[in-house]
mmCIF file of C-alpha atoms in Angstrom:
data_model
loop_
_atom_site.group_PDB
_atom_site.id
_atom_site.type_symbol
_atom_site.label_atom_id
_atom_site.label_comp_id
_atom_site.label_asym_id
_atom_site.label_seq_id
_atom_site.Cartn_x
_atom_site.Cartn_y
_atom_site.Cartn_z
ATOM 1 C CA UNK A 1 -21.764 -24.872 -10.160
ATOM 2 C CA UNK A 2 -19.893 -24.426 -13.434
ATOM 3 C CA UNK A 3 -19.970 -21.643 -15.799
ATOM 4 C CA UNK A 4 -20.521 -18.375 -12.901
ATOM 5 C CA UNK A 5 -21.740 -15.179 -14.459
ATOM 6 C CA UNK A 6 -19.767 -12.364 -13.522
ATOM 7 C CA UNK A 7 -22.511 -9.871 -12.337
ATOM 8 C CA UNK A 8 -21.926 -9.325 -8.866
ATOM 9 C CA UNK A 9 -18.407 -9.383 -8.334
ATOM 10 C CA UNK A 10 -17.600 -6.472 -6.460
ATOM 11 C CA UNK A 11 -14.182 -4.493 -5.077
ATOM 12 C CA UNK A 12 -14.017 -3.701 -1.607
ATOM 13 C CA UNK A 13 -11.618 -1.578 0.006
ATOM 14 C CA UNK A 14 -10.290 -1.071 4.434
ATOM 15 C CA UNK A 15 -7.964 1.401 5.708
ATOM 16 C CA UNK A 16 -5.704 -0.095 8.510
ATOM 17 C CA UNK A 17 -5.482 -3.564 10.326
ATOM 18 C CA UNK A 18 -9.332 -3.465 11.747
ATOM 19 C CA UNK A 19 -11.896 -2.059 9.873
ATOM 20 C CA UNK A 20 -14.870 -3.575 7.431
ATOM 21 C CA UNK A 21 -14.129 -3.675 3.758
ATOM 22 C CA UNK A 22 -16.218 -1.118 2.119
ATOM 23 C CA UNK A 23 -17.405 -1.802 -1.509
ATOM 24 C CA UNK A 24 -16.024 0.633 -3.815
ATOM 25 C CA UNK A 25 -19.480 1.364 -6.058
ATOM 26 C CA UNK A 26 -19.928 1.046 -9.800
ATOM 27 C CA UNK A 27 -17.154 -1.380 -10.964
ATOM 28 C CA UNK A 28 -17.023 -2.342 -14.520
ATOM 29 C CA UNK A 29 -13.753 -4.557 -14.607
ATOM 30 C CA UNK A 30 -11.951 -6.084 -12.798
ATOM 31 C CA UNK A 31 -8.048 -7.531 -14.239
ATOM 32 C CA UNK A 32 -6.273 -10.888 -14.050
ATOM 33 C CA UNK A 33 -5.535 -12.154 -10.648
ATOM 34 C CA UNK A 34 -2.489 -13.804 -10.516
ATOM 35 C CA UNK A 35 1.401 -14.114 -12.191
ATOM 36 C CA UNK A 36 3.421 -16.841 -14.085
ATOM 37 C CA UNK A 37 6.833 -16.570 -11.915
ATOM 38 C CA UNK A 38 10.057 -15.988 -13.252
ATOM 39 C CA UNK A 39 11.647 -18.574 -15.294
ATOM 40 C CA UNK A 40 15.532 -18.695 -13.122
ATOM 41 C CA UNK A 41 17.952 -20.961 -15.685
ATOM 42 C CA UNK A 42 19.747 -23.447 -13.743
ATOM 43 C CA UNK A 43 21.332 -25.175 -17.149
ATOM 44 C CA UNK A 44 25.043 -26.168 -16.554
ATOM 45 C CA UNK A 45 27.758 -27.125 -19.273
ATOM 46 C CA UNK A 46 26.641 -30.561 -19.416
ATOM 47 C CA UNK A 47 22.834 -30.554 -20.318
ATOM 48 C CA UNK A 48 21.669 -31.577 -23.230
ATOM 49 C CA UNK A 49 18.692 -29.196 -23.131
ATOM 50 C CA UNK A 50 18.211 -25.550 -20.887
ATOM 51 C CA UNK A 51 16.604 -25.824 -17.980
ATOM 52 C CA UNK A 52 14.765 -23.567 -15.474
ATOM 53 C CA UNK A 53 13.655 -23.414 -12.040
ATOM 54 C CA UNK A 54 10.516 -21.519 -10.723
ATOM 55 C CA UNK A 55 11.738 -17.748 -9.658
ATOM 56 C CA UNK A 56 9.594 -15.324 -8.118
ATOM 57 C CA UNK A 57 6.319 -13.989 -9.365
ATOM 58 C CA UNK A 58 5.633 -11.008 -10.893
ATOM 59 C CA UNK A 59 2.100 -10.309 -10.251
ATOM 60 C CA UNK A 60 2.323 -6.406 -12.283
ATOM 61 C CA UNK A 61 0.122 -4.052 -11.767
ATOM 62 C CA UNK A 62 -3.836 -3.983 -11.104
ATOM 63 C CA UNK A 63 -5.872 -1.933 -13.274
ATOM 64 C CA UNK A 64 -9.680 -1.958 -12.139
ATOM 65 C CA UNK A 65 -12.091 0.042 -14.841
ATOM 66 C CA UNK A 66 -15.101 1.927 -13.068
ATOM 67 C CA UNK A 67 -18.346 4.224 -14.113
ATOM 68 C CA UNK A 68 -17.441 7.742 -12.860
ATOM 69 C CA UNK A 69 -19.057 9.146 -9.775
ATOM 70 C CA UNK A 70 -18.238 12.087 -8.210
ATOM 71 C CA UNK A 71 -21.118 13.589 -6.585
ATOM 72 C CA UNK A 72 -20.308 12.878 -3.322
ATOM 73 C CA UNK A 73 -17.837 12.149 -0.494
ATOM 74 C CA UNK A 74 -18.647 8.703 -0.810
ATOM 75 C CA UNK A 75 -18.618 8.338 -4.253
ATOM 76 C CA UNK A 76 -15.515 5.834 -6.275
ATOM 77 C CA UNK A 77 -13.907 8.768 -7.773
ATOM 78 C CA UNK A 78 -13.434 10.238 -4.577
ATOM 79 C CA UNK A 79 -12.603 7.455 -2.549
ATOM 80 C CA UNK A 80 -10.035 6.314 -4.648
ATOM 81 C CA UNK A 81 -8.658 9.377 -5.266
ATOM 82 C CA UNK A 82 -8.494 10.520 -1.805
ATOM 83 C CA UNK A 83 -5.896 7.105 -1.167
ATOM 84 C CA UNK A 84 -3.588 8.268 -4.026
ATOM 85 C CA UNK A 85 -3.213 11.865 -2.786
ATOM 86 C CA UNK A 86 -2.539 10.432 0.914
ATOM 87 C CA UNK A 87 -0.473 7.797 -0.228
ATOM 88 C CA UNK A 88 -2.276 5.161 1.984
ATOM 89 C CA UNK A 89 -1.544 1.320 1.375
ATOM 90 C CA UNK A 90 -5.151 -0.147 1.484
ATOM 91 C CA UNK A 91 -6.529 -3.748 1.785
ATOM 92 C CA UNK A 92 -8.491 -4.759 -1.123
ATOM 93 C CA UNK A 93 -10.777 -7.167 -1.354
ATOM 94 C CA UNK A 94 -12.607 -9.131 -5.107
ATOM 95 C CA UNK A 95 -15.090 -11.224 -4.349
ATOM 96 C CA UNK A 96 -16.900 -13.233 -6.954
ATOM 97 C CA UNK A 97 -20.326 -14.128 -7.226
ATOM 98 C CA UNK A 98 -20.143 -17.664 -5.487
ATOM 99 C CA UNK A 99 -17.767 -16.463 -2.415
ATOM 100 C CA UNK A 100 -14.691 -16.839 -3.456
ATOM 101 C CA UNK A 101 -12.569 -13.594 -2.978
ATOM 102 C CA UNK A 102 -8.892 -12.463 -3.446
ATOM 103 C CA UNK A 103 -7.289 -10.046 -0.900
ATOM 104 C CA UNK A 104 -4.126 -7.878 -1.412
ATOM 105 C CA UNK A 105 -2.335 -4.824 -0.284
ATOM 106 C CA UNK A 106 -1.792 -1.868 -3.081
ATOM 107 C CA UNK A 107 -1.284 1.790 -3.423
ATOM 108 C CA UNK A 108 -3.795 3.013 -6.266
ATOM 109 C CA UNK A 109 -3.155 6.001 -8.538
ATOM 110 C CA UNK A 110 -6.151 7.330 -10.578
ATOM 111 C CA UNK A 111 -6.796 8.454 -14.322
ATOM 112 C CA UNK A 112 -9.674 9.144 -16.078
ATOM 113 C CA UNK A 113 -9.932 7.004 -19.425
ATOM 114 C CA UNK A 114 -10.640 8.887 -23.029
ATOM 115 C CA UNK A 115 -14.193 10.800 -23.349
ATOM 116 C CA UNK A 116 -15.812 9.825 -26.369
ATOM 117 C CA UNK A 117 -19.238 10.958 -28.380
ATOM 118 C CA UNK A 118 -21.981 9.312 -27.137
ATOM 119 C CA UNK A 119 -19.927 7.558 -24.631
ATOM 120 C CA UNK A 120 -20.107 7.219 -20.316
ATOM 121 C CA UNK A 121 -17.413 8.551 -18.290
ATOM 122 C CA UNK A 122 -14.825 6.150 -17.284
ATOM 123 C CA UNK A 123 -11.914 5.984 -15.019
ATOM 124 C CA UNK A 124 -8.901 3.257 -14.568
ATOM 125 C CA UNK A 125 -7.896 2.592 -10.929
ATOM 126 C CA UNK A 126 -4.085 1.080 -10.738
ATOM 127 C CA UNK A 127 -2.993 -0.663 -8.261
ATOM 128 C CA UNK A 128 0.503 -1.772 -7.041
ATOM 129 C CA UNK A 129 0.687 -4.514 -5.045
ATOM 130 C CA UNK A 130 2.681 -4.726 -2.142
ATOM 131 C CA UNK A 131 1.560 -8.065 -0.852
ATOM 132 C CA UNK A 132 0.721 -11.443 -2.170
ATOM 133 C CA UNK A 133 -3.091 -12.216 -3.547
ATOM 134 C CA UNK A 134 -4.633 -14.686 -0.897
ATOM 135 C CA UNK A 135 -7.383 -16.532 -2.245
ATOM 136 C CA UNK A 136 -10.305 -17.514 -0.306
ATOM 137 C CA UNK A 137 -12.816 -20.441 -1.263
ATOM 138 C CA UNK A 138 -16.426 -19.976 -0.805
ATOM 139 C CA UNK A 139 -18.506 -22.102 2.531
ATOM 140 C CA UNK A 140 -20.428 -24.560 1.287
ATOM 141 C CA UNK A 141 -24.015 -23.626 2.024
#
């Protein structure tokens, strides 16, 4: 199927090595997957032109953007938060609308984004990765 709609895609988040992903509710956007790596020059005296061999990737930081919710133990606000104020590494888990996902290991610190007139409540969930981003292609069906 080309051209996939992103409705749907949702951010799920485990504690520990077992455990089910739980989806984290009310996501609004989610950031670029991925990194360009490092560009290592390898050009000695007698080259003509520089050139560069692949170094390691720099995949930054993950900032997710979700409706505020606090009203209950369960809700994203308080989820999230409760991670950054234990300091717990967490599994994460995208997953778009036709399967395919992307896992990874962060740490998450939370903000709450500018209030505006006339405006919803927003916050901005960063996450630092401390693992690769394994990708995951949907089953046929």
């Amino acid at each position: 199927m080309a051209g996939i709609l992103s409705k749907d895609t949702t951010l799920s988040v485990k504690t520990g090595s077992t455990g089910t992903f739980t989806e984290v509710p009310l996501l609004m956007e989610v950031p670029e997957l991925g990194g360009d790596p490092e560009k290592v020059e390898v050009t000695t005296l007698k080259d003509a032109v520089k050139k560069y061999i692949p170094g390691v990737r720099d995949l930054g930081d993950l900032a997710f953007k979700f409706l505020y919710d606090n009203a209950g133990a369960d809700s994203n606000y308080r989820v999230l938060r409760a991670l950054q104020e234990n300091n717990t590494l967490a599994t994460f888990q995208v997953e778009y609308p036709d399967g395919t996902s992307h896992q990874f290991d962060a740490y998450v610190s939370v903000k709450m984004d500018a209030g505006a007139v006339n405006a919803a409540l927003t916050f901005t969930c960063n996450m630092s990765l401390q693992s690769d981003i394994t990708v995951t292609n949907p089953t046929a069906g």
